[in-house]
Coordinates of C-alpha atoms and ligand atoms in Angstrom, one line a residue:
S147 CA 0.0 0.0 0.0
A148 CA 1.0 3.6 -0.5
A149 CA 2.9 5.5 2.2
P150 CA 0.8 7.7 4.5
T151 CA 0.3 11.2 3.0
A152 CA 1.6 14.3 4.6
A153 CA -2.0 15.2 5.5
T154 CA -2.4 12.1 7.6
P155 CA -1.8 12.9 11.2
E156 CA -0.7 10.4 13.8
A157 CA -4.0 10.6 15.6
G158 CA -7.1 12.5 15.2
T159 CA -10.8 12.2 14.9
G160 CA -13.2 11.0 12.1
V161 CA -11.4 9.1 9.4
F162 CA -8.1 9.5 11.2
S163 CA -9.2 8.1 14.5
K164 CA -7.4 5.1 15.9
T165 CA -10.5 3.0 15.8
R166 CA -10.9 3.3 12.0
A167 CA -9.3 0.8 9.5
R168 CA -5.8 1.9 8.7
I169 CA -6.0 2.7 5.0
S170 CA -3.3 4.9 3.8
E171 CA -4.8 5.9 0.5
R172 CA -6.9 9.0 0.5
T173 CA -9.6 7.1 -1.2
L174 CA -10.2 3.7 -2.8
R175 CA -12.6 5.3 -5.3
T176 CA -11.5 4.9 -8.9
D177 CA -14.2 7.0 -10.5
R178 CA -13.8 10.7 -11.2
W179 CA -15.3 11.8 -7.9
W180 CA -13.6 15.2 -8.1
I181 CA -15.7 16.4 -11.0
P182 CA -18.8 17.5 -9.0
P183 CA -16.8 19.5 -6.5
L184 CA -14.7 21.1 -9.3
F185 CA -17.8 22.2 -11.2
T186 CA -19.3 23.5 -7.9
V187 CA -16.4 25.6 -7.1
L188 CA -16.2 27.0 -10.7
G189 CA -19.9 27.8 -10.7
L190 CA -19.8 29.5 -7.3
A191 CA -16.7 31.5 -8.2
A192 CA -18.2 32.7 -11.5
F193 CA -21.2 34.0 -9.7
V194 CA -19.3 35.7 -6.9
I195 CA -17.0 37.4 -9.4
Y196 CA -19.8 38.6 -11.6
A197 CA -22.0 39.7 -8.7
T198 CA -19.2 41.6 -7.0
I199 CA -18.2 43.5 -10.1
R200 CA -21.8 44.3 -11.1
S201 CA -22.6 45.4 -7.5
Y202 CA -19.8 47.9 -7.5
V203 CA -19.8 49.4 -11.1
R204 CA -22.9 51.7 -10.4
T205 CA -23.7 51.8 -14.1
A206 CA -26.5 50.4 -16.3
Y207 CA -28.7 49.1 -13.5
W208 CA -31.9 51.1 -14.2
V209 CA -33.8 51.5 -17.5
P210 CA -35.7 54.8 -17.1
D211 CA -38.0 54.2 -20.1
Y212 CA -39.4 50.9 -18.9
H213 CA -38.6 51.1 -15.1
Y214 CA -36.5 47.9 -15.2
L215 CA -34.3 47.7 -12.1
T216 CA -31.7 44.9 -11.7
P217 CA -32.1 42.9 -8.5
F218 CA -28.5 43.6 -7.5
Y219 CA -29.4 47.3 -6.9
S220 CA -32.8 46.7 -5.2
P221 CA -33.8 48.4 -3.1
C222 CA -31.7 51.5 -4.0
L223 CA -32.0 53.7 -0.9
S224 CA -29.4 56.4 -1.3
T225 CA -29.1 59.7 -3.1
S226 CA -26.3 58.1 -5.2
C227 CA -28.9 56.1 -7.0
V228 CA -30.0 57.4 -10.4
E229 CA -33.2 59.2 -10.6
G230 CA -36.3 57.0 -10.6
S231 CA -34.5 53.9 -9.3
S232 CA -35.3 54.5 -5.6
H233 CA -38.8 52.9 -5.2
F234 CA -38.6 53.2 -1.4
G235 CA -37.1 56.7 -1.0
T236 CA -33.6 57.7 -0.3
P237 CA -33.1 57.5 3.5
F238 CA -29.3 57.3 3.0
G239 CA -27.3 60.2 1.6
E240 CA -24.4 59.9 -0.9
L241 CA -22.6 56.5 -0.5
P242 CA -18.8 56.2 -0.8
A243 CA -17.6 54.0 -3.6
I244 CA -16.6 51.3 -1.2
L245 CA -20.3 50.5 -0.5
P246 CA -22.4 48.9 -3.2
L247 CA -25.7 50.8 -3.8
G248 CA -27.6 47.6 -2.8
F249 CA -25.6 47.5 0.5
V250 CA -28.7 47.3 2.7
V251 CA -29.8 43.8 1.6
L252 CA -26.8 42.3 -0.2
P253 CA -25.2 41.2 3.1
F254 CA -28.4 39.4 4.1
L255 CA -28.8 37.8 0.7
L256 CA -25.2 36.6 1.0
G257 CA -25.8 35.4 4.5
F258 CA -29.0 33.6 3.4
R259 CA -27.1 31.7 0.6
L260 CA -24.0 31.1 2.7
T261 CA -25.9 29.5 5.5
C262 CA -28.3 27.6 3.2
Y263 CA -28.4 23.9 3.8
Y264 CA -27.6 23.1 0.2
Y265 CA -24.8 25.7 -0.3
R266 CA -23.2 24.4 2.9
K267 CA -23.0 21.0 1.4
A268 CA -21.6 22.5 -1.8
Y269 CA -18.8 24.6 -0.3
Y270 CA -18.0 22.2 2.5
R271 CA -17.2 19.7 -0.2
A272 CA -15.9 21.8 -3.0
V273 CA -14.0 24.5 -1.1
W274 CA -13.3 23.1 2.4
F275 CA -12.9 19.5 1.3
S276 CA -14.8 18.3 4.4
P277 CA -15.0 15.8 2.9
P278 CA -14.6 16.4 -0.9
A279 CA -16.8 13.4 -1.8
C280 CA -18.3 10.2 -0.3
A281 CA -15.6 7.9 0.8
V282 CA -12.8 10.4 0.2
A283 CA -11.0 11.3 3.3
E284 CA -10.9 15.0 4.2
P285 CA -7.4 16.6 4.7
H286 CA -8.3 18.0 8.1
A287 CA -7.2 16.2 11.2
K288 CA -10.1 17.3 13.3
Y289 CA -13.8 17.5 12.7
T290 CA -15.9 19.6 15.0
G291 CA -18.7 20.2 12.5
E292 CA -21.1 22.9 13.3
T293 CA -20.8 22.5 17.1
R294 CA -18.6 25.5 17.8
L295 CA -17.4 28.8 16.3
P296 CA -17.4 29.7 13.5
L297 CA -19.7 27.2 12.0
I298 CA -22.2 27.2 14.8
I299 CA -23.3 30.6 13.3
Q300 CA -24.9 28.5 10.5
N301 CA -27.8 28.2 12.9
V302 CA -28.9 31.8 12.2
H303 CA -30.1 30.6 8.8
R304 CA -33.8 30.9 9.7
Y305 CA -33.4 34.6 10.4
F306 CA -31.8 35.2 7.0
F307 CA -34.9 33.4 5.7
Y308 CA -37.2 36.0 7.1
V309 CA -35.1 38.8 5.5
A310 CA -35.1 36.9 2.2
V311 CA -38.9 36.8 2.2
V312 CA -39.0 40.6 2.6
V313 CA -36.4 40.9 -0.3
S314 CA -38.6 38.7 -2.4
V315 CA -41.6 41.0 -1.8
I316 CA -39.4 44.0 -2.8
N317 CA -38.3 42.2 -6.0
T318 CA -41.9 41.4 -6.7
Y319 CA -42.8 45.1 -6.3
D320 CA -40.0 46.0 -8.7
A321 CA -41.4 43.5 -11.2
I322 CA -44.8 45.1 -10.9
V323 CA -43.4 48.7 -11.3
A324 CA -41.6 47.5 -14.4
F325 CA -44.9 47.2 -16.4
H326 CA -44.2 50.7 -17.6
G327 CA -44.4 52.0 -21.1
K328 CA -42.1 54.5 -22.8
D329 CA -45.0 56.9 -23.2
G330 CA -46.2 56.4 -19.6
G331 CA -49.0 54.0 -18.6
F332 CA -48.9 50.2 -19.1
G333 CA -46.0 48.7 -21.0
F334 CA -44.9 45.1 -21.7
G335 CA -41.7 43.9 -23.1
L336 CA -39.2 41.0 -23.0
G337 CA -37.6 42.6 -19.9
N338 CA -40.9 42.0 -18.0
I339 CA -40.7 38.3 -18.8
V340 CA -37.1 38.2 -17.7
L341 CA -37.9 40.0 -14.4
W342 CA -40.9 37.8 -13.7
V343 CA -39.2 34.5 -14.4
N344 CA -36.4 35.6 -12.0
V345 CA -38.8 36.7 -9.3
I346 CA -41.0 33.5 -9.5
L347 CA -37.9 31.3 -9.3
L348 CA -36.6 33.4 -6.4
W349 CA -39.8 32.8 -4.5
A350 CA -39.6 29.1 -5.3
Y351 CA -36.0 29.0 -4.0
T352 CA -37.0 30.9 -0.9
L353 CA -40.1 28.9 -0.1
S354 CA -38.3 25.6 -0.7
C355 CA -35.8 26.5 2.1
H356 CA -35.5 23.9 4.8
S357 CA -36.1 26.6 7.5
C358 CA -39.4 27.5 5.7
R359 CA -40.4 23.9 5.8
H360 CA -39.8 23.7 9.5
I361 CA -41.6 27.0 10.1
A362 CA -44.6 25.6 8.1
G363 CA -44.9 22.2 9.7
G364 CA -42.3 21.7 12.3
R365 CA -43.0 21.1 16.0
L366 CA -46.6 20.1 15.4
K367 CA -47.8 17.2 17.5
N368 CA -50.3 16.1 14.9
F369 CA -51.2 17.4 11.4
S370 CA -55.0 16.7 11.6
T371 CA -55.7 19.6 13.9
H372 CA -53.6 22.0 11.8
P373 CA -55.0 21.5 8.2
V374 CA -53.7 24.8 6.9
R375 CA -50.2 24.4 8.1
Y376 CA -50.2 20.7 7.0
W377 CA -51.3 21.8 3.5
F378 CA -48.6 24.5 3.4
W379 CA -46.0 22.0 4.7
T380 CA -47.0 19.5 2.0
Q381 CA -46.5 22.1 -0.7
V382 CA -43.2 23.4 0.7
S383 CA -42.0 19.8 1.0
K384 CA -42.6 19.2 -2.7
L385 CA -40.6 22.3 -3.6
N386 CA -38.0 21.4 -1.0
T387 CA -37.0 18.3 -3.0
R388 CA -35.9 20.7 -5.8
H389 CA -33.9 23.0 -3.5
M390 CA -30.5 22.3 -5.0
A391 CA -31.8 22.8 -8.5
L392 CA -33.5 26.0 -7.5
A393 CA -30.3 27.2 -5.7
W394 CA -28.4 26.9 -9.0
T395 CA -31.2 28.1 -11.3
T396 CA -31.7 31.3 -9.3
L397 CA -27.9 32.0 -9.5
G398 CA -28.3 31.8 -13.2
T399 CA -31.5 33.8 -13.5
L400 CA -30.1 36.5 -11.2
V401 CA -27.1 36.9 -13.5
L402 CA -29.2 36.7 -16.7
T403 CA -31.7 39.3 -15.3
D404 CA -28.9 41.7 -14.3
F405 CA -27.1 41.1 -17.7
Y406 CA -30.3 41.8 -19.6
V407 CA -31.0 45.0 -17.7
M408 CA -27.4 46.0 -18.2
L409 CA -27.6 45.5 -22.0
V410 CA -30.9 47.5 -22.3
A411 CA -29.8 50.3 -19.8
S412 CA -26.5 50.8 -21.6
K413 CA -28.4 50.9 -24.9
T414 CA -26.3 47.9 -26.2
I415 CA -29.6 46.3 -27.3
S416 CA -33.1 47.6 -27.2
D417 CA -35.9 45.8 -25.3
L418 CA -38.2 43.7 -27.4
R419 CA -41.5 45.5 -26.9
F420 CA -45.0 43.9 -27.2
I421 CA -47.0 46.8 -25.8
N422 CA -45.9 50.4 -25.6
Ligands
LIG99 FE1 -31.4 26.7 1.4 FE2 -32.8 27.7 3.4 S1 -32.0 25.8 3.2 S2 -32.3 28.7 1.6

């Protein structure tokens, strides 16, 4: 058998504990187990890079003719926001360039996704290698899981969920406001479809959250005396089975929505208009 790797400590916990079989190979798997974590890390990195750049550029985030606002700048609450883009007023004055215009909710949305049960699985495997795949030993000597700092903070996920619901309401409001025509009044274009697909999928992702499922039907002694909560729990449970797919789909629709608004706002393309 191969010599113990440098990462194998003399004693430790988990796969390195003395009571485990003494296997020196990192894994006995012969398939390409590293492909899912590789694609996960590439996908997450691509989103983080795109979202960070777009959140800071402060250009092409609002289409005045049709009232399209990208979700990365919503709500826009400072006087640094371009005219018309602040649907909820401007309680904050000028913002220094170090703060993205969406600074009020971006940390909460980041926190919501970072503490999400699915994303934890994704980055624990793909970034932290803890472990990288089933039956592949992690490089860390100790495993304390989420029982102490910093990972015990993951338990605040349910509070991020509440904020995410509020943000989904705000995004829905933005999508309603966006039925605006060039000559005033009602208007409808491809941008509206893009915004609504994004908002519906954001709701689906948010409502499929494990915390939401627990809020809906957790801690009930019996379902028969709580028919409404039982019904809601049943619906959330169906969505919940798609949580991973929704987590990835919404990263995609967020980028596509922002990208579309950017193209129209910068006049690179013109919106395909059906009405006004
Ligand atoms: Fe993923 Fe709550 S578990 S958003």
